[in-house]
Tab-separated table of C-alpha atoms in Angstrom:
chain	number	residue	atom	x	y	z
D	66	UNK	CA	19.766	-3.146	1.948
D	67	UNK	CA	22.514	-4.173	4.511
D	68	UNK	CA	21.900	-5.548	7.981
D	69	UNK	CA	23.977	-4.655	10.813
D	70	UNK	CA	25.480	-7.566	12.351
D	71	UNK	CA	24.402	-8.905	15.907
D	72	UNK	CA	25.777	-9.472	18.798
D	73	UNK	CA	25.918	-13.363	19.964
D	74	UNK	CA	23.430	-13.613	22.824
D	75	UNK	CA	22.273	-16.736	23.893
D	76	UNK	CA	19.713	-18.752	22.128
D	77	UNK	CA	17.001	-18.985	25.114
D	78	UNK	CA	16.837	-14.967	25.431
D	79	UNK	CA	14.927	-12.826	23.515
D	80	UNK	CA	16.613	-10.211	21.583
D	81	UNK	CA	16.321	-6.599	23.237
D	82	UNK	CA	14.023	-4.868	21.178
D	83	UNK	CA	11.370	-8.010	22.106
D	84	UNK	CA	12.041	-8.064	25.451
D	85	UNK	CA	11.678	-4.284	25.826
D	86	UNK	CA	7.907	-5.203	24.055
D	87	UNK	CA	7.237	-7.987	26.407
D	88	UNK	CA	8.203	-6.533	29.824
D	89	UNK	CA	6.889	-2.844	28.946
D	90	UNK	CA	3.896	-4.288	26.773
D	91	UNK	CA	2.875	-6.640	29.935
D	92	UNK	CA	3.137	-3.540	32.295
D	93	UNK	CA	1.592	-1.125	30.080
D	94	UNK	CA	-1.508	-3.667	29.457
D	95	UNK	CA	-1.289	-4.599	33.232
D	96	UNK	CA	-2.161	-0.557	33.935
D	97	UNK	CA	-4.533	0.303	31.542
D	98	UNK	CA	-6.605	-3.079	31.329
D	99	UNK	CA	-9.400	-1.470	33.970
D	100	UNK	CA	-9.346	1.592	31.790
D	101	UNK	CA	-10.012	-0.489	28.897
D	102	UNK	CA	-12.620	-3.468	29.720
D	103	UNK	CA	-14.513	-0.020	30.947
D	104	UNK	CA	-14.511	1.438	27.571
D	105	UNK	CA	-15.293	-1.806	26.187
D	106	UNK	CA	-18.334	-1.746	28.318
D	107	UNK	CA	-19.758	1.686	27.699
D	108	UNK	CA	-19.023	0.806	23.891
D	109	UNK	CA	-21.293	-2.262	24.377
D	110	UNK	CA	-23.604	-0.329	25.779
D	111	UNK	CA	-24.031	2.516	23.748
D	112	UNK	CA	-23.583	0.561	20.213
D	113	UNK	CA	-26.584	-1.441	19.153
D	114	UNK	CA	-24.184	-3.180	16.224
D	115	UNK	CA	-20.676	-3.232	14.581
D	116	UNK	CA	-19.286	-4.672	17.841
D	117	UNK	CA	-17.054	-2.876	20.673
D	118	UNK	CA	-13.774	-4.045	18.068
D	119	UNK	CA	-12.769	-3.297	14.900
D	120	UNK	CA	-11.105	-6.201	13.428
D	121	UNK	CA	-9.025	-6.384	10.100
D	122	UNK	CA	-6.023	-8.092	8.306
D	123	UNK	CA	-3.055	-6.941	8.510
D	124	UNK	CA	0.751	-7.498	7.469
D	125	UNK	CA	3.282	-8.386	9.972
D	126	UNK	CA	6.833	-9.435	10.098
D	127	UNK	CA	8.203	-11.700	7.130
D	128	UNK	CA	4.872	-10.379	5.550
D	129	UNK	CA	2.765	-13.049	7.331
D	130	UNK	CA	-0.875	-11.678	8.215
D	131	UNK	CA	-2.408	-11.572	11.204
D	132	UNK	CA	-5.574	-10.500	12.333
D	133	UNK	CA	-5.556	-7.093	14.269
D	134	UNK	CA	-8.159	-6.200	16.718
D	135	UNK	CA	-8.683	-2.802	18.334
D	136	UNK	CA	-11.780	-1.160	20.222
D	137	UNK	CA	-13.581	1.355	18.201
D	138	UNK	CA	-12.405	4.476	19.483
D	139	UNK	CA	-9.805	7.244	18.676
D	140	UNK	CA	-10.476	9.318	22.170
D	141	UNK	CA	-7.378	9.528	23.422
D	142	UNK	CA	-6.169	6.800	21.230
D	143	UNK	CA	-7.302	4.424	23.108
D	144	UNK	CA	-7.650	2.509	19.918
D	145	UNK	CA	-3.813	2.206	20.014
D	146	UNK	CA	-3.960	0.607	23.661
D	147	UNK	CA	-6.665	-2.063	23.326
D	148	UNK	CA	-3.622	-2.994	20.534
D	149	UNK	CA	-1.348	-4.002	23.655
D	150	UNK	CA	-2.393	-8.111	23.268
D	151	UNK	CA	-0.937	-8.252	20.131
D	152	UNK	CA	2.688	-6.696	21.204
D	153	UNK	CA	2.451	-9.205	24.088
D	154	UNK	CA	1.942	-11.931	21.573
D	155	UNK	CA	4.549	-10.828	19.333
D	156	UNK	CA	2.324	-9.775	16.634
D	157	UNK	CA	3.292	-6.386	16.787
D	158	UNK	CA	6.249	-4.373	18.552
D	159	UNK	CA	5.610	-0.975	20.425
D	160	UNK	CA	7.713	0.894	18.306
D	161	UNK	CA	7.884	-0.302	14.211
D	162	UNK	CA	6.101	0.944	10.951
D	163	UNK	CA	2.005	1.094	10.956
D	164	UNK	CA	0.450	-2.244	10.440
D	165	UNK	CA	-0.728	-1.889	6.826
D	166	UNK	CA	-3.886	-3.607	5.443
D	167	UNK	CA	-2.549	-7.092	4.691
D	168	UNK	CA	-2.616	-7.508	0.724
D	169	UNK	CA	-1.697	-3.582	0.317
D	170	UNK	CA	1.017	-2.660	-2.433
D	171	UNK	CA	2.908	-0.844	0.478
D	172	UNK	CA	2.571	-3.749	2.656
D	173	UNK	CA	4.772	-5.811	0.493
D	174	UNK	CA	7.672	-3.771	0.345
D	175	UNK	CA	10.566	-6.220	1.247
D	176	UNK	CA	11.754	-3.174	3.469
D	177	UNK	CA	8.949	-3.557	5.940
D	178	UNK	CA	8.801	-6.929	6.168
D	179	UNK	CA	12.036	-7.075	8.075
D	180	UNK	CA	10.869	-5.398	11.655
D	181	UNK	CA	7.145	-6.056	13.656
D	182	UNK	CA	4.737	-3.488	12.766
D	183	UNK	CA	4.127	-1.068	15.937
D	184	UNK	CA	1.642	0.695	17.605
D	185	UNK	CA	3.961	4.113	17.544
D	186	UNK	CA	6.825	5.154	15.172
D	187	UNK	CA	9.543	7.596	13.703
D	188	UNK	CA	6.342	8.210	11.119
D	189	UNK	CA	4.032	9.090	14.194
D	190	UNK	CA	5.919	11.094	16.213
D	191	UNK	CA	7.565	13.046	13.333
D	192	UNK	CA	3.658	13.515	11.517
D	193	UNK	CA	3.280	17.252	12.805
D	194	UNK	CA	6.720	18.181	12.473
D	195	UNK	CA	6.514	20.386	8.719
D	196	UNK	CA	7.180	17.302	6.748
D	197	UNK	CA	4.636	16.656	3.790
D	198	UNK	CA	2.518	13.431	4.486
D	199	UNK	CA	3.686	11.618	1.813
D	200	UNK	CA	7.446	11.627	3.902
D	201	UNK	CA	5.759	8.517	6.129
D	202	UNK	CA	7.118	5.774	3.891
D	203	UNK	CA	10.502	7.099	3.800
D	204	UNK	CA	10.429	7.697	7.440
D	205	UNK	CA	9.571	4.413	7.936
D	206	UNK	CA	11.846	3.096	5.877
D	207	UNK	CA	14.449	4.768	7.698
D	208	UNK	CA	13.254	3.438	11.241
D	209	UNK	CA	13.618	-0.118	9.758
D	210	UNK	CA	17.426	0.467	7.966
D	211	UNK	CA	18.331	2.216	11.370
D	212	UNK	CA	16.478	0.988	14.379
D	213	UNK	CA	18.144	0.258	17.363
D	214	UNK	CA	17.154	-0.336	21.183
D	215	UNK	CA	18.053	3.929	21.211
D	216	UNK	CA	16.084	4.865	19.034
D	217	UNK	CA	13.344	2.861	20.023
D	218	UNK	CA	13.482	4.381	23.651
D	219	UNK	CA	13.833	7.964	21.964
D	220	UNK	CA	10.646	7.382	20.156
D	221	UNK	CA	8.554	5.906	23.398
D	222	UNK	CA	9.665	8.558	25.222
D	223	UNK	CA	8.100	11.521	22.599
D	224	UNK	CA	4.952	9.405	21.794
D	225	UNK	CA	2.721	10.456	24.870
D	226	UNK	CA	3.795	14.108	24.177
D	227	UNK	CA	2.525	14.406	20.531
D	228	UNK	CA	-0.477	11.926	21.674
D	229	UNK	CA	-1.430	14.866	24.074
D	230	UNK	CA	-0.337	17.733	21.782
D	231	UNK	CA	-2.985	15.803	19.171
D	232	UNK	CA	-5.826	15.468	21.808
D	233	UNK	CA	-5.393	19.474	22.565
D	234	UNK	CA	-5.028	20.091	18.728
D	235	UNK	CA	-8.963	18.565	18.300
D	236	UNK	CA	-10.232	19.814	21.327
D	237	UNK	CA	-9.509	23.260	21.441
D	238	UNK	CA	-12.235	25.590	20.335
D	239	UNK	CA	-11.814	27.706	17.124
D	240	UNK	CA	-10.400	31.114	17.920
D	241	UNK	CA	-7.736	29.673	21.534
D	242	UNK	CA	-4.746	29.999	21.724
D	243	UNK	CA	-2.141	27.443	21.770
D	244	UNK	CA	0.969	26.650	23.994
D	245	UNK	CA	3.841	25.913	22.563
């Protein structure tokens, strides 16, 4: 696999595609932190055990684990949000392959190992588009050969869209009809 070549930035600054994760991470966690420590509180409430998180290994970049914690909820994925720490802390990226359970064959693809897993990607926001499921890896694989700042914008900007378009998809009752 060939790498593009970089530009020469300075070596105090962050490359682009971290920055973008650090200054729209800190904002994003900075807007939805009330929403969260409230769901973390009516989880604590409600669950008598198991705990308000869900924690597990998984594989990040240069295949190094790294223990990911997210609150036990899909509503809304919400689960994806309480995830926002780790982009901050450079454990993950915004955009980037799923974090795979760390010691997984797929996880050790030399491929993936080159880019931060992320909390969306090309995979996600391409899922209900007609492709068969089994299309993830190579669209993942794609996203890592080809990713640029771009891209990484394009996929940000579709990810609340198909987020919403899955919340209507489990929501509706049997029978409605959908808008396109």
């Amino acid at each position: 696999m060939k790498r593009r070549p970089t530009a020469w930035r300075p070596p105090h600054l962050p490359e682009p595609k971290r920055l973008l994760d650090l200054t729209l991470g800190s904002a994003l966690l900075a807007l939805t932190a009330p929403l969260l420590a409230a769901v973390a509180l009516t989880l604590a409430l409600s669950r008598p055990a198991g705990g308000v998180f869900v924690r597990d290994y998984r594989t990040g970049l240069n295949g190094h684990p790294f223990l990911l914690s997210s609150l036990r909820t899909r509503l809304f994925r919400l689960d994806l949000l309480s995830r926002l720490p780790h982009v901050v802390r450079g454990e993950l990226s915004l955009v980037g392959p799923a974090p795979l359970k760390a010691g997984s064959p797929a996880g050790a693809a030399p491929w993936r190992q080159l880019v931060r897993p992320g909390l969306t990607g090309l995979a996600q926001v391409r899922r209900h588009s007609g492709l068969p499921w089994d299309e993830t890896p190579l669209l993942d694989q794609h996203y890592v050969e080809h990713h640029w700042i771009g891209l990484d914008l394009a996929i940000l900007a579709r990810t609340p869209g198909r987020a919403l378009r899955a919340f209507n998809a489990f929501r509706l009752p049997r029978g409605s009809v959908r808008v396109p």
